[in-house]
mmCIF file of N, CA and C in Angstrom:
data_model
loop_
_atom_site.group_PDB
_atom_site.id
_atom_site.type_symbol
_atom_site.label_atom_id
_atom_site.label_comp_id
_atom_site.label_asym_id
_atom_site.label_seq_id
_atom_site.Cartn_x
_atom_site.Cartn_y
_atom_site.Cartn_z
ATOM 1 N N MET A 545 -4.295 7.587 12.618
ATOM 2 C CA MET A 545 -4.323 6.096 12.578
ATOM 3 C C MET A 545 -4.553 5.594 11.104
ATOM 4 N N ALA A 546 -5.440 6.293 10.433
ATOM 5 C CA ALA A 546 -5.736 5.892 9.048
ATOM 6 C C ALA A 546 -4.523 6.099 8.117
ATOM 7 N N VAL A 547 -3.845 7.200 8.367
ATOM 8 C CA VAL A 547 -2.666 7.494 7.547
ATOM 9 C C VAL A 547 -1.577 6.493 7.818
ATOM 10 N N GLY A 548 -1.424 6.054 9.071
ATOM 11 C CA GLY A 548 -0.414 5.065 9.438
ATOM 12 C C GLY A 548 -0.679 3.713 8.723
ATOM 13 N N VAL A 549 -1.922 3.264 8.751
ATOM 14 C CA VAL A 549 -2.305 2.010 8.125
ATOM 15 C C VAL A 549 -2.122 2.107 6.620
ATOM 16 N N ALA A 550 -2.526 3.224 6.037
ATOM 17 C CA ALA A 550 -2.412 3.402 4.542
ATOM 18 C C ALA A 550 -0.940 3.491 4.115
ATOM 19 N N SER A 551 -0.113 4.171 4.908
ATOM 20 C CA SER A 551 1.268 4.292 4.500
ATOM 21 C C SER A 551 2.010 2.964 4.712
ATOM 22 N N ALA A 552 1.696 2.230 5.751
ATOM 23 C CA ALA A 552 2.292 0.913 5.933
ATOM 24 C C ALA A 552 1.919 -0.040 4.792
ATOM 25 N N ASN A 553 0.682 -0.051 4.398
ATOM 26 C CA ASN A 553 0.214 -0.892 3.273
ATOM 27 C C ASN A 553 0.916 -0.490 1.991
ATOM 28 N N SER A 554 1.027 0.831 1.760
ATOM 29 C CA SER A 554 1.705 1.351 0.554
ATOM 30 C C SER A 554 3.179 0.939 0.543
ATOM 31 N N ILE A 555 3.848 1.056 1.659
ATOM 32 C CA ILE A 555 5.280 0.687 1.738
ATOM 33 C C ILE A 555 5.465 -0.774 1.425
ATOM 34 N N LEU A 556 4.579 -1.610 1.992
ATOM 35 C CA LEU A 556 4.695 -3.078 1.749
ATOM 36 C C LEU A 556 4.469 -3.368 0.221
ATOM 37 N N LEU A 557 3.522 -2.681 -0.402
ATOM 38 C CA LEU A 557 3.180 -2.892 -1.804
ATOM 39 C C LEU A 557 4.378 -2.481 -2.677
ATOM 40 N N VAL A 558 4.933 -1.338 -2.401
ATOM 41 C CA VAL A 558 6.057 -0.830 -3.198
ATOM 42 C C VAL A 558 7.277 -1.702 -2.973
ATOM 43 N N THR A 559 7.530 -2.167 -1.742
ATOM 44 C CA THR A 559 8.641 -3.038 -1.510
ATOM 45 C C THR A 559 8.551 -4.334 -2.252
ATOM 46 N N PHE A 560 7.344 -4.906 -2.286
ATOM 47 C CA PHE A 560 7.140 -6.134 -3.029
ATOM 48 C C PHE A 560 7.312 -5.915 -4.523
ATOM 49 N N ALA A 561 6.773 -4.837 -5.040
ATOM 50 C CA ALA A 561 6.958 -4.523 -6.433
ATOM 51 C C ALA A 561 8.417 -4.255 -6.808
ATOM 52 N N ARG A 562 9.163 -3.627 -5.926
ATOM 53 C CA ARG A 562 10.591 -3.376 -6.185
ATOM 54 C C ARG A 562 11.356 -4.712 -6.234
ATOM 55 N N GLU A 563 11.020 -5.648 -5.342
ATOM 56 C CA GLU A 563 11.640 -6.963 -5.373
ATOM 57 C C GLU A 563 11.313 -7.695 -6.691
ATOM 58 N N GLN A 564 10.120 -7.545 -7.163
ATOM 59 C CA GLN A 564 9.745 -8.181 -8.405
ATOM 60 C C GLN A 564 10.481 -7.555 -9.586
ATOM 61 N N GLN A 565 10.669 -6.251 -9.527
ATOM 62 C CA GLN A 565 11.406 -5.598 -10.609
ATOM 63 C C GLN A 565 12.868 -6.002 -10.599
ATOM 64 N N LEU A 566 13.470 -6.193 -9.407
ATOM 65 C CA LEU A 566 14.821 -6.605 -9.331
ATOM 66 C C LEU A 566 15.005 -8.054 -9.830
ATOM 67 N N LYS A 567 13.968 -8.800 -9.777
ATOM 68 C CA LYS A 567 13.995 -10.179 -10.364
ATOM 69 C C LYS A 567 13.903 -10.213 -11.838
ATOM 70 N N GLY A 568 13.688 -9.067 -12.499
ATOM 71 C CA GLY A 568 13.702 -9.038 -13.944
ATOM 72 C C GLY A 568 12.372 -8.659 -14.577
ATOM 73 N N HIS A 569 11.331 -8.415 -13.807
ATOM 74 C CA HIS A 569 10.028 -8.035 -14.363
ATOM 75 C C HIS A 569 10.084 -6.554 -14.746
ATOM 76 N N SER A 570 9.264 -6.191 -15.670
ATOM 77 C CA SER A 570 9.119 -4.782 -16.008
ATOM 78 C C SER A 570 8.409 -4.065 -14.859
ATOM 79 N N ALA A 571 8.430 -2.721 -14.837
ATOM 80 C CA ALA A 571 7.753 -1.960 -13.753
ATOM 81 C C ALA A 571 6.263 -2.236 -13.768
ATOM 82 N N PHE A 572 5.678 -2.349 -14.926
ATOM 83 C CA PHE A 572 4.230 -2.587 -15.008
ATOM 84 C C PHE A 572 3.903 -3.974 -14.455
ATOM 85 N N GLU A 573 4.642 -4.988 -14.908
ATOM 86 C CA GLU A 573 4.390 -6.340 -14.399
ATOM 87 C C GLU A 573 4.634 -6.461 -12.926
ATOM 88 N N ALA A 574 5.675 -5.778 -12.415
ATOM 89 C CA ALA A 574 5.947 -5.794 -10.992
ATOM 90 C C ALA A 574 4.809 -5.128 -10.177
ATOM 91 N N ALA A 575 4.302 -4.010 -10.668
ATOM 92 C CA ALA A 575 3.206 -3.272 -9.995
ATOM 93 C C ALA A 575 1.945 -4.149 -9.987
ATOM 94 N N LEU A 576 1.672 -4.783 -11.143
ATOM 95 C CA LEU A 576 0.482 -5.616 -11.288
ATOM 96 C C LEU A 576 0.604 -6.816 -10.322
ATOM 97 N N SER A 577 1.791 -7.452 -10.308
ATOM 98 C CA SER A 577 1.990 -8.576 -9.401
ATOM 99 C C SER A 577 1.879 -8.192 -7.946
ATOM 100 N N ALA A 578 2.397 -7.014 -7.588
ATOM 101 C CA ALA A 578 2.359 -6.550 -6.201
ATOM 102 C C ALA A 578 0.885 -6.292 -5.801
ATOM 103 N N GLY A 579 0.163 -5.673 -6.688
ATOM 104 C CA GLY A 579 -1.233 -5.371 -6.402
ATOM 105 C C GLY A 579 -2.027 -6.643 -6.245
ATOM 106 N N HIS A 580 -1.756 -7.628 -7.119
ATOM 107 C CA HIS A 580 -2.525 -8.888 -7.017
ATOM 108 C C HIS A 580 -2.118 -9.680 -5.794
ATOM 109 N N THR A 581 -0.841 -9.669 -5.417
ATOM 110 C CA THR A 581 -0.462 -10.443 -4.270
ATOM 111 C C THR A 581 -0.791 -9.752 -2.948
ATOM 112 N N ARG A 582 -0.768 -8.457 -2.890
ATOM 113 C CA ARG A 582 -0.992 -7.753 -1.661
ATOM 114 C C ARG A 582 -2.445 -7.303 -1.434
ATOM 115 N N ILE A 583 -3.362 -7.630 -2.322
ATOM 116 C CA ILE A 583 -4.731 -7.139 -2.171
ATOM 117 C C ILE A 583 -5.396 -7.734 -0.939
ATOM 118 N N ARG A 584 -5.201 -9.022 -0.684
ATOM 119 C CA ARG A 584 -5.864 -9.586 0.454
ATOM 120 C C ARG A 584 -5.331 -9.082 1.798
ATOM 121 N N PRO A 585 -3.999 -9.014 2.012
ATOM 122 C CA PRO A 585 -3.537 -8.401 3.236
ATOM 123 C C PRO A 585 -3.972 -6.943 3.468
ATOM 124 N N VAL A 586 -3.928 -6.173 2.396
ATOM 125 C CA VAL A 586 -4.384 -4.803 2.529
ATOM 126 C C VAL A 586 -5.886 -4.705 2.885
ATOM 127 N N LEU A 587 -6.739 -5.500 2.191
ATOM 128 C CA LEU A 587 -8.127 -5.498 2.539
ATOM 129 C C LEU A 587 -8.391 -5.990 3.941
ATOM 130 N N MET A 588 -7.646 -7.017 4.340
ATOM 131 C CA MET A 588 -7.870 -7.582 5.690
ATOM 132 C C MET A 588 -7.428 -6.558 6.779
ATOM 133 N N THR A 589 -6.374 -5.875 6.554
ATOM 134 C CA THR A 589 -5.920 -4.861 7.501
ATOM 135 C C THR A 589 -6.945 -3.743 7.638
ATOM 136 N N ALA A 590 -7.391 -3.264 6.509
ATOM 137 C CA ALA A 590 -8.396 -2.176 6.511
ATOM 138 C C ALA A 590 -9.708 -2.651 7.099
ATOM 139 N N ALA A 591 -10.126 -3.817 6.723
ATOM 140 C CA ALA A 591 -11.400 -4.360 7.272
ATOM 141 C C ALA A 591 -11.314 -4.545 8.814
ATOM 142 N N ALA A 592 -10.227 -5.053 9.273
ATOM 143 C CA ALA A 592 -10.077 -5.234 10.723
ATOM 144 C C ALA A 592 -10.108 -3.912 11.460
ATOM 145 N N MET A 593 -9.507 -2.938 10.892
ATOM 146 C CA MET A 593 -9.478 -1.581 11.536
ATOM 147 C C MET A 593 -10.869 -0.982 11.487
ATOM 148 N N ILE A 594 -11.558 -1.109 10.379
ATOM 149 C CA ILE A 594 -12.915 -0.531 10.262
ATOM 150 C C ILE A 594 -13.853 -1.261 11.223
ATOM 151 N N VAL A 595 -13.822 -2.569 11.246
ATOM 152 C CA VAL A 595 -14.754 -3.357 12.132
ATOM 153 C C VAL A 595 -14.407 -3.030 13.593
ATOM 154 N N GLY A 596 -13.159 -2.840 13.855
ATOM 155 C CA GLY A 596 -12.780 -2.529 15.261
ATOM 156 C C GLY A 596 -13.226 -1.156 15.700
ATOM 157 N N MET A 597 -13.347 -0.245 14.751
ATOM 158 C CA MET A 597 -13.770 1.098 15.049
ATOM 159 C C MET A 597 -15.288 1.321 15.086
ATOM 160 N N ILE A 598 -16.030 0.349 14.575
ATOM 161 C CA ILE A 598 -17.486 0.524 14.507
ATOM 162 C C ILE A 598 -18.149 0.743 15.906
ATOM 163 N N PRO A 599 -17.785 -0.114 16.935
ATOM 164 C CA PRO A 599 -18.392 0.171 18.245
ATOM 165 C C PRO A 599 -18.083 1.541 18.797
ATOM 166 N N MET A 600 -16.869 1.979 18.526
ATOM 167 C CA MET A 600 -16.492 3.321 19.039
ATOM 168 C C MET A 600 -17.208 4.408 18.216
ATOM 169 N N ALA A 601 -17.402 4.179 16.897
ATOM 170 C CA ALA A 601 -18.079 5.149 16.060
ATOM 171 C C ALA A 601 -19.575 5.291 16.397
ATOM 172 N N ILE A 602 -20.194 4.179 16.822
ATOM 173 C CA ILE A 602 -21.608 4.277 17.193
ATOM 174 C C ILE A 602 -21.762 5.144 18.455
ATOM 175 N N GLY A 603 -20.926 4.939 19.373
ATOM 176 C CA GLY A 603 -20.879 5.794 20.559
ATOM 177 C C GLY A 603 -22.134 5.672 21.432
ATOM 178 N N GLY A 604 -21.911 5.398 22.644
ATOM 179 C CA GLY A 604 -23.008 5.321 23.637
ATOM 180 C C GLY A 604 -23.049 6.557 24.457
ATOM 181 N N ALA A 605 -23.742 6.447 25.568
ATOM 182 C CA ALA A 605 -23.817 7.592 26.485
ATOM 183 C C ALA A 605 -22.443 7.871 27.034
ATOM 184 N N GLY A 606 -21.981 9.090 26.876
ATOM 185 C CA GLY A 606 -20.742 9.559 27.414
ATOM 186 C C GLY A 606 -19.561 9.264 26.474
ATOM 187 N N GLU A 607 -19.798 8.669 25.307
ATOM 188 C CA GLU A 607 -18.742 8.297 24.370
ATOM 189 C C GLU A 607 -18.788 9.184 23.085
ATOM 190 N N GLU A 608 -19.518 10.279 23.104
ATOM 191 C CA GLU A 608 -19.708 11.110 21.923
ATOM 192 C C GLU A 608 -18.400 11.749 21.480
ATOM 193 N N GLN A 609 -17.475 11.995 22.396
ATOM 194 C CA GLN A 609 -16.247 12.659 22.069
ATOM 195 C C GLN A 609 -15.360 11.775 21.226
ATOM 196 N N ASN A 610 -15.339 10.450 21.480
ATOM 197 C CA ASN A 610 -14.494 9.561 20.716
ATOM 198 C C ASN A 610 -15.131 9.117 19.422
ATOM 199 N N ALA A 611 -16.442 9.207 19.340
ATOM 200 C CA ALA A 611 -17.144 8.780 18.093
ATOM 201 C C ALA A 611 -16.673 9.500 16.890
ATOM 202 N N ALA A 612 -16.392 10.786 16.986
ATOM 203 C CA ALA A 612 -15.979 11.580 15.838
ATOM 204 C C ALA A 612 -14.642 11.055 15.367
ATOM 205 N N LEU A 613 -13.716 10.733 16.258
ATOM 206 C CA LEU A 613 -12.448 10.213 15.887
ATOM 207 C C LEU A 613 -12.567 8.926 15.151
ATOM 208 N N ALA A 614 -13.397 8.017 15.617
ATOM 209 C CA ALA A 614 -13.615 6.714 14.993
ATOM 210 C C ALA A 614 -14.248 6.882 13.609
ATOM 211 N N ARG A 615 -15.174 7.797 13.470
ATOM 212 C CA ARG A 615 -15.758 8.044 12.141
ATOM 213 C C ARG A 615 -14.752 8.598 11.185
ATOM 214 N N ALA A 616 -13.868 9.473 11.660
ATOM 215 C CA ALA A 616 -12.827 9.990 10.782
ATOM 216 C C ALA A 616 -11.867 8.901 10.350
ATOM 217 N N VAL A 617 -11.495 8.010 11.228
ATOM 218 C CA VAL A 617 -10.612 6.911 10.904
ATOM 219 C C VAL A 617 -11.282 5.980 9.883
ATOM 220 N N ILE A 618 -12.537 5.634 10.084
ATOM 221 C CA ILE A 618 -13.236 4.801 9.133
ATOM 222 C C ILE A 618 -13.329 5.466 7.781
ATOM 223 N N GLY A 619 -13.668 6.754 7.725
ATOM 224 C CA GLY A 619 -13.715 7.444 6.465
ATOM 225 C C GLY A 619 -12.351 7.525 5.781
ATOM 226 N N GLY A 620 -11.324 7.730 6.526
ATOM 227 C CA GLY A 620 -9.993 7.754 5.987
ATOM 228 C C GLY A 620 -9.587 6.459 5.412
ATOM 229 N N LEU A 621 -9.905 5.362 6.095
ATOM 230 C CA LEU A 621 -9.568 4.029 5.614
ATOM 231 C C LEU A 621 -10.357 3.663 4.326
ATOM 232 N N LEU A 622 -11.624 4.109 4.273
ATOM 233 C CA LEU A 622 -12.407 3.845 3.085
ATOM 234 C C LEU A 622 -11.878 4.558 1.842
ATOM 235 N N PHE A 623 -11.223 5.670 2.071
ATOM 236 C CA PHE A 623 -10.585 6.411 1.015
ATOM 237 C C PHE A 623 -9.186 5.921 0.711
ATOM 238 N N ALA A 624 -8.441 5.567 1.753
ATOM 239 C CA ALA A 624 -7.013 5.185 1.596
ATOM 240 C C ALA A 624 -6.840 3.798 0.985
ATOM 241 N N THR A 625 -7.744 2.868 1.300
ATOM 242 C CA THR A 625 -7.568 1.495 0.792
ATOM 243 C C THR A 625 -7.635 1.390 -0.690
ATOM 244 N N PRO A 626 -8.656 1.970 -1.358
ATOM 245 C CA PRO A 626 -8.645 1.964 -2.841
ATOM 246 C C PRO A 626 -7.449 2.745 -3.438
ATOM 247 N N THR A 627 -7.061 3.787 -2.731
ATOM 248 C CA THR A 627 -5.886 4.534 -3.212
ATOM 249 C C THR A 627 -4.661 3.714 -3.155
ATOM 250 N N THR A 628 -4.498 2.916 -2.062
ATOM 251 C CA THR A 628 -3.337 2.074 -1.938
ATOM 252 C C THR A 628 -3.289 0.997 -3.027
ATOM 253 N N LEU A 629 -4.452 0.412 -3.329
ATOM 254 C CA LEU A 629 -4.571 -0.662 -4.300
ATOM 255 C C LEU A 629 -4.521 -0.239 -5.736
ATOM 256 N N LEU A 630 -4.918 1.022 -6.025
ATOM 257 C CA LEU A 630 -4.993 1.435 -7.404
ATOM 258 C C LEU A 630 -3.963 2.518 -7.769
ATOM 259 N N ILE A 631 -3.851 3.566 -6.987
ATOM 260 C CA ILE A 631 -2.983 4.657 -7.327
ATOM 261 C C ILE A 631 -1.530 4.364 -7.085
ATOM 262 N N VAL A 632 -1.230 3.712 -5.989
ATOM 263 C CA VAL A 632 0.151 3.432 -5.628
ATOM 264 C C VAL A 632 0.863 2.514 -6.687
ATOM 265 N N PRO A 633 0.200 1.394 -7.136
ATOM 266 C CA PRO A 633 0.869 0.582 -8.193
ATOM 267 C C PRO A 633 0.972 1.359 -9.529
ATOM 268 N N TYR A 634 0.009 2.183 -9.797
ATOM 269 C CA TYR A 634 0.068 3.009 -11.040
ATOM 270 C C TYR A 634 1.266 3.934 -10.968
ATOM 271 N N LEU A 635 1.454 4.660 -9.867
ATOM 272 C CA LEU A 635 2.555 5.563 -9.702
ATOM 273 C C LEU A 635 3.864 4.818 -9.744
ATOM 274 N N PHE A 636 3.938 3.640 -9.135
ATOM 275 C CA PHE A 636 5.165 2.818 -9.181
ATOM 276 C C PHE A 636 5.487 2.500 -10.632
ATOM 277 N N ALA A 637 4.532 2.019 -11.416
ATOM 278 C CA ALA A 637 4.808 1.603 -12.743
ATOM 279 C C ALA A 637 5.196 2.850 -13.606
ATOM 280 N N MET A 638 4.613 3.961 -13.368
ATOM 281 C CA MET A 638 4.997 5.178 -14.165
ATOM 282 C C MET A 638 6.367 5.709 -13.731
ATOM 283 N N LEU A 639 6.656 5.738 -12.479
ATOM 284 C CA LEU A 639 7.928 6.321 -12.021
ATOM 285 C C LEU A 639 9.137 5.393 -12.192
ATOM 286 N N ARG A 640 8.895 4.086 -12.212
ATOM 287 C CA ARG A 640 9.995 3.124 -12.311
ATOM 288 C C ARG A 640 10.167 2.527 -13.705
ATOM 289 N N LYS A 641 9.313 2.901 -14.667
ATOM 290 C CA LYS A 641 9.419 2.249 -15.994
ATOM 291 C C LYS A 641 10.724 2.534 -16.694
ATOM 292 N N GLY A 642 11.372 3.640 -16.392
ATOM 293 C CA GLY A 642 12.665 3.971 -16.969
ATOM 294 C C GLY A 642 13.852 3.120 -16.409
ATOM 295 N N ASN A 643 13.599 2.385 -15.338
ATOM 296 C CA ASN A 643 14.604 1.638 -14.683
ATOM 297 C C ASN A 643 14.502 0.118 -14.991
ATOM 298 N N ASP A 644 13.701 -0.263 -15.907
ATOM 299 C CA ASP A 644 13.565 -1.713 -16.264
ATOM 300 C C ASP A 644 14.897 -2.225 -16.788
ATOM 301 N N GLY A 645 15.346 -3.320 -16.193
ATOM 302 C CA GLY A 645 16.574 -3.932 -16.615
ATOM 303 C C GLY A 645 17.807 -3.330 -16.049
ATOM 304 N N LYS A 646 17.728 -2.310 -15.240
ATOM 305 C CA LYS A 646 18.904 -1.682 -14.633
ATOM 306 C C LYS A 646 19.087 -2.267 -13.247
ATOM 307 N N PRO A 647 20.308 -2.701 -12.888
ATOM 308 C CA PRO A 647 20.500 -3.306 -11.620
ATOM 309 C C PRO A 647 20.478 -2.302 -10.421
ATOM 310 N N HIS A 648 20.726 -1.021 -10.680
ATOM 311 C CA HIS A 648 20.697 -0.107 -9.552
ATOM 312 C C HIS A 648 20.158 1.256 -10.045
ATOM 313 N N HIS A 649 19.732 2.056 -9.105
ATOM 314 C CA HIS A 649 19.214 3.360 -9.399
ATOM 315 C C HIS A 649 19.609 4.283 -8.265
ATOM 316 N N GLY A 650 20.082 5.446 -8.593
ATOM 317 C CA GLY A 650 20.502 6.416 -7.608
ATOM 318 C C GLY A 650 21.897 6.132 -7.061
ATOM 319 N N VAL A 651 22.143 6.571 -5.819
ATOM 320 C CA VAL A 651 23.465 6.473 -5.291
ATOM 321 C C VAL A 651 23.788 5.075 -4.843
ATOM 322 N N PHE A 652 22.843 4.371 -4.237
ATOM 323 C CA PHE A 652 23.120 3.077 -3.639
ATOM 324 C C PHE A 652 22.657 1.964 -4.599
ATOM 325 N N GLU A 653 23.422 0.923 -4.636
ATOM 326 C CA GLU A 653 23.048 -0.227 -5.467
ATOM 327 C C GLU A 653 21.998 -1.043 -4.732
ATOM 328 N N ASP A 654 20.935 -1.452 -5.514
ATOM 329 C CA ASP A 654 19.914 -2.361 -4.946
ATOM 330 C C ASP A 654 20.378 -3.755 -5.071
ATOM 331 N N ILE A 655 20.516 -4.430 -3.943
ATOM 332 C CA ILE A 655 20.931 -5.847 -3.944
ATOM 333 C C ILE A 655 19.749 -6.686 -3.603
ATOM 334 N N PRO A 656 19.374 -7.612 -4.513
ATOM 335 C CA PRO A 656 18.256 -8.494 -4.187
ATOM 336 C C PRO A 656 18.657 -9.456 -3.143
ATOM 337 N N GLU A 657 17.697 -9.749 -2.267
ATOM 338 C CA GLU A 657 17.943 -10.722 -1.177
ATOM 339 C C GLU A 657 17.664 -12.110 -1.597
#
């Protein structure tokens, strides 16, 4: 569950950064803009998931089996959220900086919507 939330947030961040780069921004500016714009939705998604898992993580009588899963999801989100907000934009900026000003990359042409 934590991997799914983290990968969805990362995909949305990279998609937004790619759209900004197609509009003419450099890879660094696009990554910075994506991180700034997407920080609130990413934090809200992670916080909602963590808060929703707290009752399950506390575990009552007979719920000890599910408590471990909830604790693992909470720990994964606490690690994945900063990674999504810091490492993903950095990697985008480093990997895409050679494509600044180019209308397409690879086999298929990127068409801005």
